Amino acid sequence: MIQSLLIANRGEIACRIIRTARQMGIRTVAVYSDADAKALHVRQADEAVHIGPSPARESYLVGEKIIAAALTTGAEAIHPGYGFLSENAEFAQAVIDAGLVWVGPRPASITAMGLKDAAKKLMAEAGVPVTPGYLGENQDPAFLASQAAEIGYPVLIKAVAGGGGKGMRKVEEAADFADALASCQREASASFGNAHVLIEKYIQRPRHIEVQVFGDTHGNIVHLFERDCSLQRRHQKVIEEAPAPGMDEGTREQLCATAVRAARAVDYVGAGTIEFIADASEGLRADRIWFMEMNTRLQVEHPVTEEITGVDLVEWQLRVASGEPLPKRQDELSINGWAMEARLYAEDPAKGFLPSIGRLEHFTLPHTRPPVRDTAHGFSPDVDATNQTSQGAIRVDTGVEKGGEVSPFYDPMIAKVIASGHDRDAARRSLLSALGDTVVWPVKTNAAFLVAALAHPEFAEGTVDTGLIARDGEELARPPAPSPAKLTDAAMAMISAGIVPRFRLNAEPHSSGRFLLDGEPIEIPLVAGGTLWPSDDMLVSDKGMVWHLTPWRIEGGHGHHAHDGAILSPMPGRIIAVEVAAGDVVTKGQKLLTLEAMKMEHSLTAPFDGVVAELNVAAGAQVQVEAPLVRIAPAE
Ligand code: ADP
């Protein structure tokens, strides 16, 4: 067994690999860029080596620096994780040439599966069904158009060197083919330095189903069943699960046998994934599932397979890389229960999923447990029983922590939240509730979007296809409002802590209070009771969203009682409109001023009927918090 391991990656996958290596008594070496000097993976490893500036192409993508770090620290092996250099055959070869152990497949297998057309040809020769289409050398536009017509529209043009959802164009009809081809080729040359394309039949309402395979250096290859990754946004996976909903035993057996055949065709060693596309318009049928591509590494979504099989895939990788045979035979592997994973991103669905960068002032994920692990007695189904009701059964794989930074340099995925259950609905509900309670602030996350997706009726039924988010994404991305009960709880907590004195309550005593929710004025119904909260602001979390709640200060503060009619600025900002003049008669609720603060407009209104006794500001004025703006004298 190898004794020391360098992890050529960062974030959650680096932490994930370190965890297993540590359990196996293997010494770990992390590498890091400037931006990651204080990152979790650096602190978790036994040793860490700085490999350069923050941009990945100057650090995590520089093979020589990583190999040098392994040699100077005496690490015996290199695990590439996923992304970065994990599917770079040249790097794998350089690692081997440096006398180190490469935790991954043979470089030749990576190369064979590297280009989509070559991989499909190889698979077709091995008797693996591939999506109908044209894979040839002839790239003449007129010829490709004739091939598209023969395949039948709609078709998909794919860059052979493409990846990550880039370099693909769906073409609905012949008239659009030439333009789509030219644009796909331009993107392919720019992104991958290779303009070569293939044409595929576009599968309607497709499902993405993939099979985990594992090979060793003794010629054994097994599969660890399938995962369904059909919930995608712009061809990127959002929620993954295992097993696939609606997969019957016969179809599963055929599909998994096909995947093993595919892996055998490239003498596969280590962890790999065969991705298939399924036409599920009439349910999952083995004759309507086609090979799409092979990923020659550990996948982001590997935890759902670990949860249903009880196998630690990283442990298997390290054993296989050390020359050991696979720990289990095919007939010793089985599916127990259901697992579902959601990718938690630091991004803002309300702003077109733009990455949300910054410090994680708050970072509270659901109560976690260690991943399911194989024990001497095998996987214990008892674990599932606890999953049904409690969040104690949630697994979180993360690479960040409270106080850490989300930097603009890398993928903004901050955690993977994985729920297991005795069946699909138990896992789904458990994941939904865990994500609903996630508190990340002020960095924004996609948690509310994930909650909405998990609650979507088609997803709940298990009839999801890869187009669901494209069809209903706008609705799913709309930020939800906090539930009244949550707001009342938070408001009461502040009141009982004495933060919101009685005089800030409205006319009817104790019936409601005025607050600012993310800077917006809000009236919150109050009830008796409440718990103590020692802070004058609070985070309210609900449905995966987080709001910032503060008391409304207009009618009080610094000796100004509401019945004084003193209107103080609730926050620093700029007066953009003044609706009244001194001496005007006003009625309760009438708009007096508009304040622009925190990029939002706030209307300040009369607290009761009266007269404008003082007007201290004009339009355009900058005002401080609690600045006296207007005073209303009560009507006689
Ligand atoms: P990449 O390497 O960029 O990830 P893939 O070939 O794996 O590209 O395809 C990514 C996604 O595109 C799939 O998961 C599926 O949603 C969609 N897709 C790929 N091929 C087809 C097809 N022939 N018909 C319909 N959708 C497809």
XYZ file of C-alpha atoms and ligand atoms in Angstrom:
663
model
C 0.000 0.000 0.000
C 1.230 3.489 -0.806
C 2.294 5.386 2.322
C 2.002 8.982 1.138
C -0.187 10.813 -1.337
C -0.164 14.242 -2.964
C -3.579 15.583 -3.898
C -3.372 17.698 -7.061
C -6.621 19.518 -6.422
C -8.440 21.861 -4.032
C -11.820 22.402 -2.392
C -14.235 19.687 -1.433
C -12.640 16.923 -3.505
C -9.209 17.532 -1.954
C -10.798 17.349 1.517
C -12.751 14.233 0.488
C -9.579 12.427 -0.622
C -7.640 13.510 2.475
C -10.380 12.059 4.700
C -10.081 8.559 3.259
C -6.287 8.679 3.015
C -6.114 9.596 6.699
C -8.436 6.724 7.646
C -6.094 4.406 5.754
C -3.029 5.774 7.543
C -1.635 7.409 4.400
C 0.309 10.669 4.809
C -1.215 13.494 2.748
C 0.351 16.425 0.916
C -1.807 19.319 -0.298
C -0.875 21.856 -2.959
C -2.238 25.387 -2.986
C -2.291 28.669 -4.858
C -2.096 32.167 -3.353
C -5.884 32.368 -3.019
C -5.981 29.064 -1.141
C -3.245 29.776 1.412
C -5.775 29.483 4.249
C -8.071 26.934 2.611
C -9.474 23.973 4.478
C -7.666 21.357 2.359
C -4.330 22.977 3.203
C -4.989 22.726 6.927
C -6.373 19.209 6.741
C -3.349 17.757 4.968
C -0.241 16.660 6.862
C 1.858 18.919 4.679
C 1.186 21.589 2.057
C 3.196 23.042 -0.814
C 2.600 26.442 -2.398
C 2.544 26.054 -6.182
C 1.915 29.565 -7.478
C -0.484 32.437 -8.134
C -4.255 32.169 -7.872
C -5.218 31.569 -11.532
C -5.410 27.799 -12.079
C -3.289 27.920 -15.239
C -0.424 29.250 -13.091
C -0.889 26.751 -10.253
C -3.299 23.789 -10.268
C -2.844 23.252 -14.019
C 0.960 23.346 -14.007
C 1.963 19.691 -14.051
C 5.699 20.276 -13.484
C 5.106 22.227 -10.278
C 2.860 19.494 -8.932
C 5.299 16.714 -9.754
C 8.139 18.755 -8.203
C 6.048 19.206 -5.036
C 5.527 15.439 -4.831
C 9.233 14.737 -5.286
C 10.402 17.300 -2.686
C 7.901 16.109 -0.066
C 8.602 12.456 -0.737
C 5.006 11.710 -1.739
C 4.757 8.353 -3.493
C 1.553 8.901 -5.429
C -0.596 11.639 -6.983
C -4.393 11.726 -6.901
C -5.767 14.264 -9.402
C -9.362 14.506 -8.079
C -11.713 15.676 -10.836
C -11.341 18.621 -13.218
C -7.908 20.302 -13.517
C -5.367 17.680 -14.691
C -7.476 14.592 -13.964
C -8.112 13.694 -17.613
C -4.820 14.920 -18.999
C -3.019 11.866 -20.400
C 0.278 13.747 -20.787
C 0.271 14.677 -17.123
C -0.579 11.107 -16.104
C 2.376 9.895 -18.189
C 4.691 12.533 -16.687
C 3.708 11.402 -13.185
C 4.563 7.799 -14.075
C 7.821 8.874 -15.785
C 8.824 10.703 -12.595
C 8.650 7.367 -10.772
C 5.409 8.232 -8.981
C 2.154 6.281 -8.745
C -0.723 7.776 -10.769
C -4.061 7.244 -9.004
C -6.076 6.856 -12.181
C -6.384 4.855 -15.375
C -3.562 4.150 -17.796
C -2.755 7.219 -19.919
C -3.721 5.229 -23.033
C -7.266 4.742 -21.666
C -7.577 8.477 -21.056
C -6.468 9.192 -24.618
C -8.787 6.571 -26.111
C -11.775 8.197 -24.403
C -10.581 11.785 -24.793
C -12.232 12.627 -28.092
C -15.942 11.994 -28.473
C -15.753 10.629 -32.031
C -12.847 8.247 -31.348
C -14.524 7.034 -28.157
C -17.819 6.401 -29.940
C -16.084 4.488 -32.744
C -14.207 2.362 -30.246
C -17.406 1.648 -28.340
C -19.362 0.780 -31.490
C -16.608 -1.734 -32.364
C -16.918 -3.230 -28.872
C -20.634 -3.770 -29.442
C -21.764 -0.906 -27.218
C -24.822 0.899 -28.627
C -23.960 4.502 -29.537
C -26.288 7.389 -30.395
C -27.108 7.250 -34.119
C -25.077 9.808 -36.017
C -22.086 10.678 -38.207
C -18.585 10.272 -36.744
C -16.424 10.540 -39.827
C -13.510 12.608 -41.024
C -15.369 14.514 -43.739
C -16.027 18.001 -42.330
C -17.336 19.578 -45.543
C -20.403 21.662 -44.524
C -22.561 20.459 -47.425
C -21.647 16.843 -46.685
C -22.376 17.275 -42.958
C -25.739 18.847 -43.851
C -26.599 15.815 -45.973
C -25.646 13.542 -43.056
C -27.876 15.562 -40.728
C -30.794 15.155 -43.138
C -30.183 11.417 -43.251
C -30.068 11.132 -39.437
C -33.288 13.159 -39.252
C -33.932 16.451 -37.453
C -33.554 17.570 -34.736
C -29.837 16.828 -34.577
C -27.042 17.815 -32.212
C -23.712 19.073 -33.526
C -20.948 18.264 -31.016
C -17.319 19.330 -30.965
C -15.310 16.091 -30.715
C -12.997 17.765 -28.198
C -15.876 19.401 -26.316
C -16.647 19.138 -22.645
C -18.513 20.772 -19.809
C -21.527 21.368 -22.011
C -19.540 23.586 -24.397
C -19.338 23.126 -28.149
C -22.837 21.733 -28.681
C -25.626 23.042 -30.933
C -29.104 21.640 -31.280
C -30.478 22.143 -34.790
C -34.232 21.918 -35.328
C -34.388 22.051 -39.117
C -32.240 21.944 -42.239
C -32.478 25.707 -42.826
C -30.588 26.401 -39.579
C -27.848 23.813 -40.077
C -25.163 25.880 -41.823
C -25.227 28.712 -39.273
C -25.257 26.372 -36.287
C -22.339 24.398 -37.733
C -20.244 27.532 -38.288
C -20.935 28.823 -34.774
C -20.206 25.442 -33.169
C -16.914 25.182 -35.057
C -15.916 28.709 -34.010
C -16.611 27.916 -30.340
C -14.803 24.576 -30.644
C -11.633 26.131 -32.093
C -11.653 28.925 -29.534
C -12.307 26.696 -26.500
C -10.625 23.415 -27.421
C -8.285 24.278 -30.299
C -10.054 21.675 -32.441
C -12.912 22.523 -34.822
C -13.797 18.899 -35.634
C -17.458 18.018 -35.032
C -19.725 14.998 -35.066
C -23.467 14.908 -35.705
C -25.886 13.026 -33.481
C -29.564 12.339 -33.433
C -31.076 14.675 -30.842
C -32.837 12.522 -28.297
C -36.208 13.950 -27.217
C -36.924 14.237 -23.484
C -33.606 12.546 -22.757
C -32.399 11.223 -19.448
C -28.752 11.173 -18.433
C -27.886 7.825 -16.903
C -24.346 6.796 -16.077
C -22.749 3.671 -14.691
C -19.876 3.618 -12.198
C -17.244 1.110 -13.240
C -14.054 -0.008 -11.509
C -11.097 -1.975 -12.823
C -7.892 -3.283 -11.252
C -4.484 -4.254 -12.607
C -5.394 -7.961 -12.346
C -7.963 -7.804 -15.123
C -11.060 -7.530 -12.922
C -13.767 -5.040 -13.839
C -17.007 -4.520 -11.920
C -19.803 -1.974 -12.022
C -21.339 -0.244 -9.006
C -24.740 0.348 -10.597
C -26.151 3.474 -12.147
C -26.722 7.115 -11.270
C -29.322 9.398 -12.786
C -28.108 12.944 -13.475
C -30.998 14.156 -15.598
C -31.662 17.346 -13.653
C -29.326 19.689 -15.499
C -28.963 23.388 -16.100
C -27.340 24.219 -19.422
C -26.016 20.660 -19.706
C -24.473 20.861 -16.224
C -25.642 18.498 -13.502
C -27.617 20.016 -10.624
C -29.054 17.072 -8.680
C -27.869 13.477 -8.995
C -29.228 10.281 -7.549
C -28.712 6.554 -7.355
C -30.279 4.320 -8.405
C -32.176 5.715 -11.427
C -35.930 6.103 -10.956
C -37.976 3.700 -13.042
C -35.071 1.355 -13.810
C -36.222 -2.285 -13.707
C -33.846 -5.126 -12.837
C -33.609 -6.454 -16.397
C -32.756 -3.076 -17.909
C -30.252 -2.398 -15.147
C -28.515 -5.711 -15.724
C -28.201 -5.092 -19.465
C -27.048 -1.494 -19.040
C -24.448 -2.298 -16.391
C -23.148 -5.252 -18.433
C -22.772 -2.882 -21.394
C -20.814 -0.457 -19.210
C -18.452 -3.218 -18.090
C -17.961 -4.210 -21.752
C -17.136 -0.583 -22.573
C -14.563 -0.401 -19.756
C -13.052 -3.708 -20.833
C -12.593 -2.370 -24.368
C -10.027 0.110 -23.006
C -8.502 -2.237 -20.358
C -9.796 0.113 -17.752
C -8.036 0.466 -14.385
C -9.436 2.506 -11.495
C -12.685 4.485 -11.154
C -14.510 5.444 -14.325
C -17.954 6.415 -15.478
C -19.764 5.422 -18.636
C -22.320 8.087 -19.506
C -25.419 7.102 -21.436
C -28.316 9.013 -22.878
C -31.737 7.419 -22.668
C -34.878 8.095 -24.653
C -37.306 7.619 -21.767
C -40.437 8.620 -23.673
C -41.747 5.098 -23.067
C -39.914 4.362 -19.833
C -36.336 3.136 -19.557
C -35.667 0.416 -22.121
C -32.284 -1.153 -22.783
C -32.714 -0.713 -26.568
C -33.213 3.043 -26.132
C -30.091 3.770 -24.094
C -26.932 4.810 -25.938
C -23.301 5.416 -24.988
C -22.426 9.111 -24.816
C -18.938 9.306 -23.333
C -16.606 7.921 -20.686
C -15.158 9.986 -17.858
C -11.829 8.522 -16.862
C -11.750 9.782 -13.272
C -13.755 10.034 -10.054
C -16.997 11.985 -10.634
C -18.344 14.897 -8.600
C -21.434 12.788 -7.913
C -19.567 9.676 -6.700
C -21.022 9.990 -3.142
C -24.496 8.781 -4.162
C -22.922 5.518 -5.330
C -20.963 5.251 -2.079
C -24.143 5.764 -0.088
C -26.109 2.987 -1.809
C -23.275 0.457 -2.017
C -21.373 1.145 1.204
C -18.157 1.276 -0.813
C -15.594 4.054 -0.284
C -14.594 4.717 -3.894
C -11.495 6.712 -2.934
C -10.310 3.793 -0.798
C -10.770 1.501 -3.813
C -8.817 3.943 -5.979
C -5.909 3.947 -3.549
C -5.926 0.143 -3.205
C -6.046 -0.379 -6.959
C -3.263 2.180 -7.508
C -1.195 0.231 -4.960
C -1.622 -2.904 -7.059
C -4.232 -4.636 -4.885
C -7.150 -6.468 -6.480
C -10.648 -4.967 -6.239
C -11.930 -5.443 -2.663
C -15.223 -6.969 -3.867
C -16.530 -9.216 -6.607
C -19.590 -8.264 -8.632
C -21.806 -10.690 -6.731
C -20.783 -9.052 -3.442
C -22.116 -5.665 -4.521
C -25.729 -4.620 -4.117
C -27.964 -1.556 -3.902
C -29.231 -0.543 -0.470
C -31.777 2.256 -0.333
C -31.599 5.498 -2.247
C -29.238 8.487 -2.261
C -29.582 11.971 -3.711
C -26.980 14.732 -4.030
C -27.412 18.460 -4.612
C -24.590 20.745 -5.679
C -24.568 23.856 -3.520
C -23.088 26.778 -5.455
C -22.111 30.276 -4.357
C -24.231 31.925 -7.021
C -27.332 34.068 -7.273
C -30.219 32.483 -9.189
C -32.056 35.847 -9.148
C -29.146 37.385 -11.072
C -28.822 34.813 -13.809
C -26.795 32.450 -11.576
C -23.867 34.860 -11.417
C -21.167 33.607 -9.025
C -21.408 35.241 -5.587
C -17.960 36.038 -4.280
C -16.862 37.026 -0.786
C -16.387 36.052 2.821
C -18.624 33.408 4.345
C -19.666 35.341 7.458
C -22.195 32.614 8.115
C -21.885 29.071 6.884
C -24.155 26.578 8.597
C -24.956 23.386 6.783
C -27.257 20.674 8.052
C -26.196 18.444 10.889
C -23.884 15.949 9.314
C -22.783 12.392 9.789
C -19.811 10.546 8.361
C -20.359 8.893 4.980
C -21.730 5.378 4.882
C -18.793 3.026 5.049
C -18.397 -0.624 4.573
C -17.805 -2.325 7.905
C -16.683 -5.813 8.740
C -20.380 -6.697 8.845
C -21.174 -5.024 5.573
C -23.445 -2.089 4.926
C -26.001 -1.633 7.654
C -29.500 -0.886 6.367
C -30.255 0.509 9.831
C -28.602 3.711 8.722
C -31.487 4.183 6.315
C -34.074 3.874 9.018
C -32.776 7.007 10.701
C -32.713 8.840 7.392
C -36.431 8.859 6.955
C -37.221 11.409 9.578
C -34.098 13.136 10.738
C -31.467 15.236 9.120
C -28.944 13.339 11.149
C -28.482 11.279 8.040
C -27.273 14.077 5.805
C -23.739 13.855 4.442
C -21.981 17.052 3.473
C -18.796 17.112 1.413
C -17.341 20.595 1.525
C -14.052 22.427 1.160
C -14.992 25.707 2.833
C -15.961 26.826 6.328
C -17.354 29.820 8.206
C -14.993 32.744 7.799
C -13.554 31.367 4.565
C -13.596 33.110 1.209
C -15.298 32.248 -2.038
C -12.761 33.507 -4.569
C -13.431 34.362 -8.208
C -10.674 32.038 -9.413
C -12.320 28.631 -9.186
C -15.562 26.772 -9.581
C -18.067 28.280 -7.107
C -19.349 24.921 -5.826
C -19.060 25.206 -2.030
C -20.579 21.918 -0.922
C -22.331 18.761 -1.956
C -25.265 17.843 0.243
C -26.141 14.143 0.106
C -29.205 12.516 1.636
C -29.973 8.810 1.867
C -33.205 7.049 2.603
C -34.928 3.703 2.408
C -36.588 4.873 -0.808
C -36.445 7.771 -3.247
C -39.016 9.936 -1.558
C -37.364 9.597 1.849
C -34.035 10.709 0.377
C -35.678 13.544 -1.565
C -37.574 14.874 1.452
C -34.542 14.651 3.672
C -32.441 16.579 1.132
C -35.171 19.166 0.692
C -35.425 19.845 4.389
C -31.647 19.949 4.846
C -31.211 22.499 2.055
C -34.114 24.550 3.382
C -32.230 25.029 6.655
C -28.917 25.932 5.066
C -27.642 29.325 6.249
C -24.972 30.901 4.070
C -24.607 34.699 4.272
C -23.881 37.269 2.859
C -22.653 35.136 -0.040
C -25.695 33.990 -2.019
C -26.335 30.354 -2.874
C -28.569 28.302 -5.130
C -30.110 26.511 -2.092
C -33.601 27.965 -2.685
C -33.380 26.957 -6.361
C -32.426 23.421 -5.300
C -35.312 23.328 -2.821
C -37.736 24.409 -5.568
C -36.306 21.835 -7.984
C -36.625 19.046 -5.398
C -40.245 20.062 -4.827
C -41.077 20.228 -8.564
C -43.902 17.741 -9.251
C -42.097 16.089 -12.202
C -38.924 15.682 -10.191
C -40.861 14.388 -7.199
C -42.495 11.762 -9.428
C -39.168 10.764 -10.940
C -40.154 11.623 -14.507
C -37.444 14.275 -14.878
C -35.629 14.772 -18.189
C -32.632 16.984 -18.993
C -34.882 19.791 -20.284
C -36.862 20.383 -17.085
C -34.861 23.396 -15.911
C -34.832 24.940 -19.390
C -38.650 24.729 -19.382
C -39.417 25.763 -15.800
C -36.148 27.350 -14.690
C -37.466 30.887 -14.422
C -40.092 29.802 -11.935
C -37.551 27.722 -10.001
C -35.075 30.613 -9.837
C -37.609 33.136 -8.497
C -36.630 33.942 -4.898
C -39.274 32.740 -2.436
C -40.651 34.916 0.377
C -40.052 33.944 3.996
C -43.025 32.321 5.687
C -44.916 34.607 8.125
C -44.270 32.182 10.981
C -40.491 32.407 10.517
C -40.639 36.202 10.477
C -42.780 36.336 13.586
C -40.388 33.996 15.390
C -37.448 36.203 14.481
C -39.256 39.414 15.373
C -40.372 38.029 18.715
C -36.852 36.902 19.443
C -35.600 40.453 18.964
C -38.395 41.957 21.045
C -37.935 39.656 23.994
C -34.248 40.479 23.878
C -35.238 44.097 24.384
C -33.805 45.163 21.051
C -37.097 46.424 19.739
C -38.612 48.528 22.491
C -42.366 48.720 22.828
C -42.505 52.229 21.475
C -41.440 50.926 18.119
C -44.520 48.788 17.942
C -47.471 50.072 16.006
C -50.648 51.719 17.271
C -52.293 48.474 18.294
C -49.988 47.321 21.064
C -48.153 44.065 20.417
C -50.100 43.262 17.252
C -47.312 43.982 14.813
C -43.861 45.479 14.607
C -41.964 47.291 11.899
C -38.692 45.902 10.647
C -36.352 46.055 7.694
C -35.932 42.817 5.772
C -32.861 43.067 3.557
C -33.368 46.827 3.840
C -37.040 46.728 2.822
C -39.636 47.946 5.345
C -41.897 45.144 6.529
C -44.691 44.854 9.075
C -44.413 41.611 11.047
C -47.278 40.189 13.128
C -46.238 39.541 16.708
C -47.359 36.959 19.216
C -46.712 36.366 22.871
C -43.533 34.540 23.788
C -40.312 34.392 21.845
C -36.783 33.376 22.615
C -33.857 35.513 23.614
C -31.458 36.500 20.869
C -28.461 38.635 21.868
C -28.071 40.639 18.693
C -29.664 43.675 17.132
C -29.891 42.038 13.777
C -30.784 38.532 12.762
C -30.647 36.181 9.832
C -33.945 34.600 8.943
C -33.602 31.401 6.908
C -36.403 29.611 5.146
C -36.731 27.489 1.984
C -33.001 27.780 1.348
C -33.036 31.601 1.386
C -31.463 33.853 3.992
C -32.707 37.342 4.846
C -31.210 40.007 7.083
C -33.667 41.409 9.630
C -33.182 44.638 11.616
C -35.599 46.741 13.660
C -37.180 49.681 11.886
C -35.917 52.858 13.518
C -38.035 55.575 11.963
C -40.504 55.968 14.758
C -38.171 55.723 17.675
C -34.626 55.581 18.860
C -32.643 58.124 20.856
C -35.609 59.390 22.783
C -37.894 59.952 19.833
C -41.126 58.191 20.538
C -43.456 57.174 17.771
C -46.107 59.522 19.101
C -43.581 62.362 18.690
C -43.963 61.869 14.980
C -40.201 62.117 14.424
C -39.188 60.321 11.232
C -35.542 59.279 11.428
C -33.574 57.885 8.530
C -33.620 54.087 8.941
C -30.216 53.756 7.295
C -27.615 55.840 5.540
C -28.710 56.854 2.041
C -29.892 59.599 -0.250
C -33.236 61.384 -0.318
C -34.454 61.082 -3.885
C -37.917 62.636 -3.518
C -39.752 64.875 -1.065
C -43.522 64.679 -1.432
C -44.591 67.218 1.204
C -43.780 70.773 2.350
C -43.637 72.198 5.866
C -47.150 72.978 7.092
C -48.876 70.389 4.869
C -51.719 68.413 6.361
C -51.049 64.667 6.029
C -52.985 61.505 6.727
C -51.708 58.277 8.274
C -49.773 56.213 5.714
C -49.278 59.151 3.328
C -45.925 59.120 1.561
C -43.546 61.812 2.814
C -40.116 61.026 1.387
C -38.322 58.466 -0.702
C -34.959 57.289 0.563
C -32.554 55.389 -1.668
C -30.343 53.048 0.324
C -28.700 49.685 -0.331
C -29.640 50.116 -4.027
C -33.324 50.093 -3.122
C -35.987 52.732 -2.676
C -37.819 53.049 0.620
C -40.943 55.117 1.145
C -41.211 56.880 4.493
C -44.805 57.506 5.489
C -46.753 59.461 8.094
C -47.279 57.421 11.292
C -50.630 59.159 11.991
C -52.841 62.024 10.776
C -51.248 65.432 11.381
C -49.258 68.363 10.064
C -45.665 68.511 8.781
C -44.142 70.428 11.702
C -40.503 70.164 10.570
C -38.908 69.279 7.231
C -35.133 69.023 7.533
C -34.108 67.648 4.129
C -34.435 68.402 0.427
C -34.282 66.026 -2.532
C -30.691 65.012 -3.237
C -29.550 65.188 0.396
C -27.231 62.482 1.747
C -28.399 61.399 5.172
C -26.903 59.416 8.044
C -28.697 56.684 9.923
C -31.148 58.100 12.477
C -30.889 61.615 10.999
C -34.122 63.489 11.817
C -35.837 63.969 8.449
C -39.379 65.102 9.169
C -41.544 65.603 12.236
C -45.294 65.181 12.073
C -47.326 66.966 14.748
C -50.505 65.077 15.621
C -53.793 66.506 14.336
C -55.598 68.543 17.034
P -20.013 17.321 -22.315
O -18.792 16.495 -22.595
O -19.859 18.745 -22.768
O -20.512 17.191 -20.905
P -21.938 15.367 -23.269
O -21.744 14.693 -24.560
O -21.604 14.595 -22.026
O -21.144 16.764 -23.283
O -23.421 15.892 -23.148
C -23.831 16.736 -22.091
C -25.345 16.764 -21.988
O -25.927 17.164 -23.241
C -25.997 15.428 -21.691
O -26.009 15.124 -20.333
C -27.385 15.626 -22.260
O -28.159 16.384 -21.362
C -27.146 16.482 -23.484
N -27.010 15.652 -24.700
C -25.883 15.084 -25.171
N -26.111 14.366 -26.291
C -27.428 14.491 -26.560
C -28.290 13.977 -27.601
N -27.829 13.226 -28.591
N -29.602 14.312 -27.546
C -30.072 15.106 -26.547
N -29.322 15.604 -25.567
C -28.009 15.317 -25.553
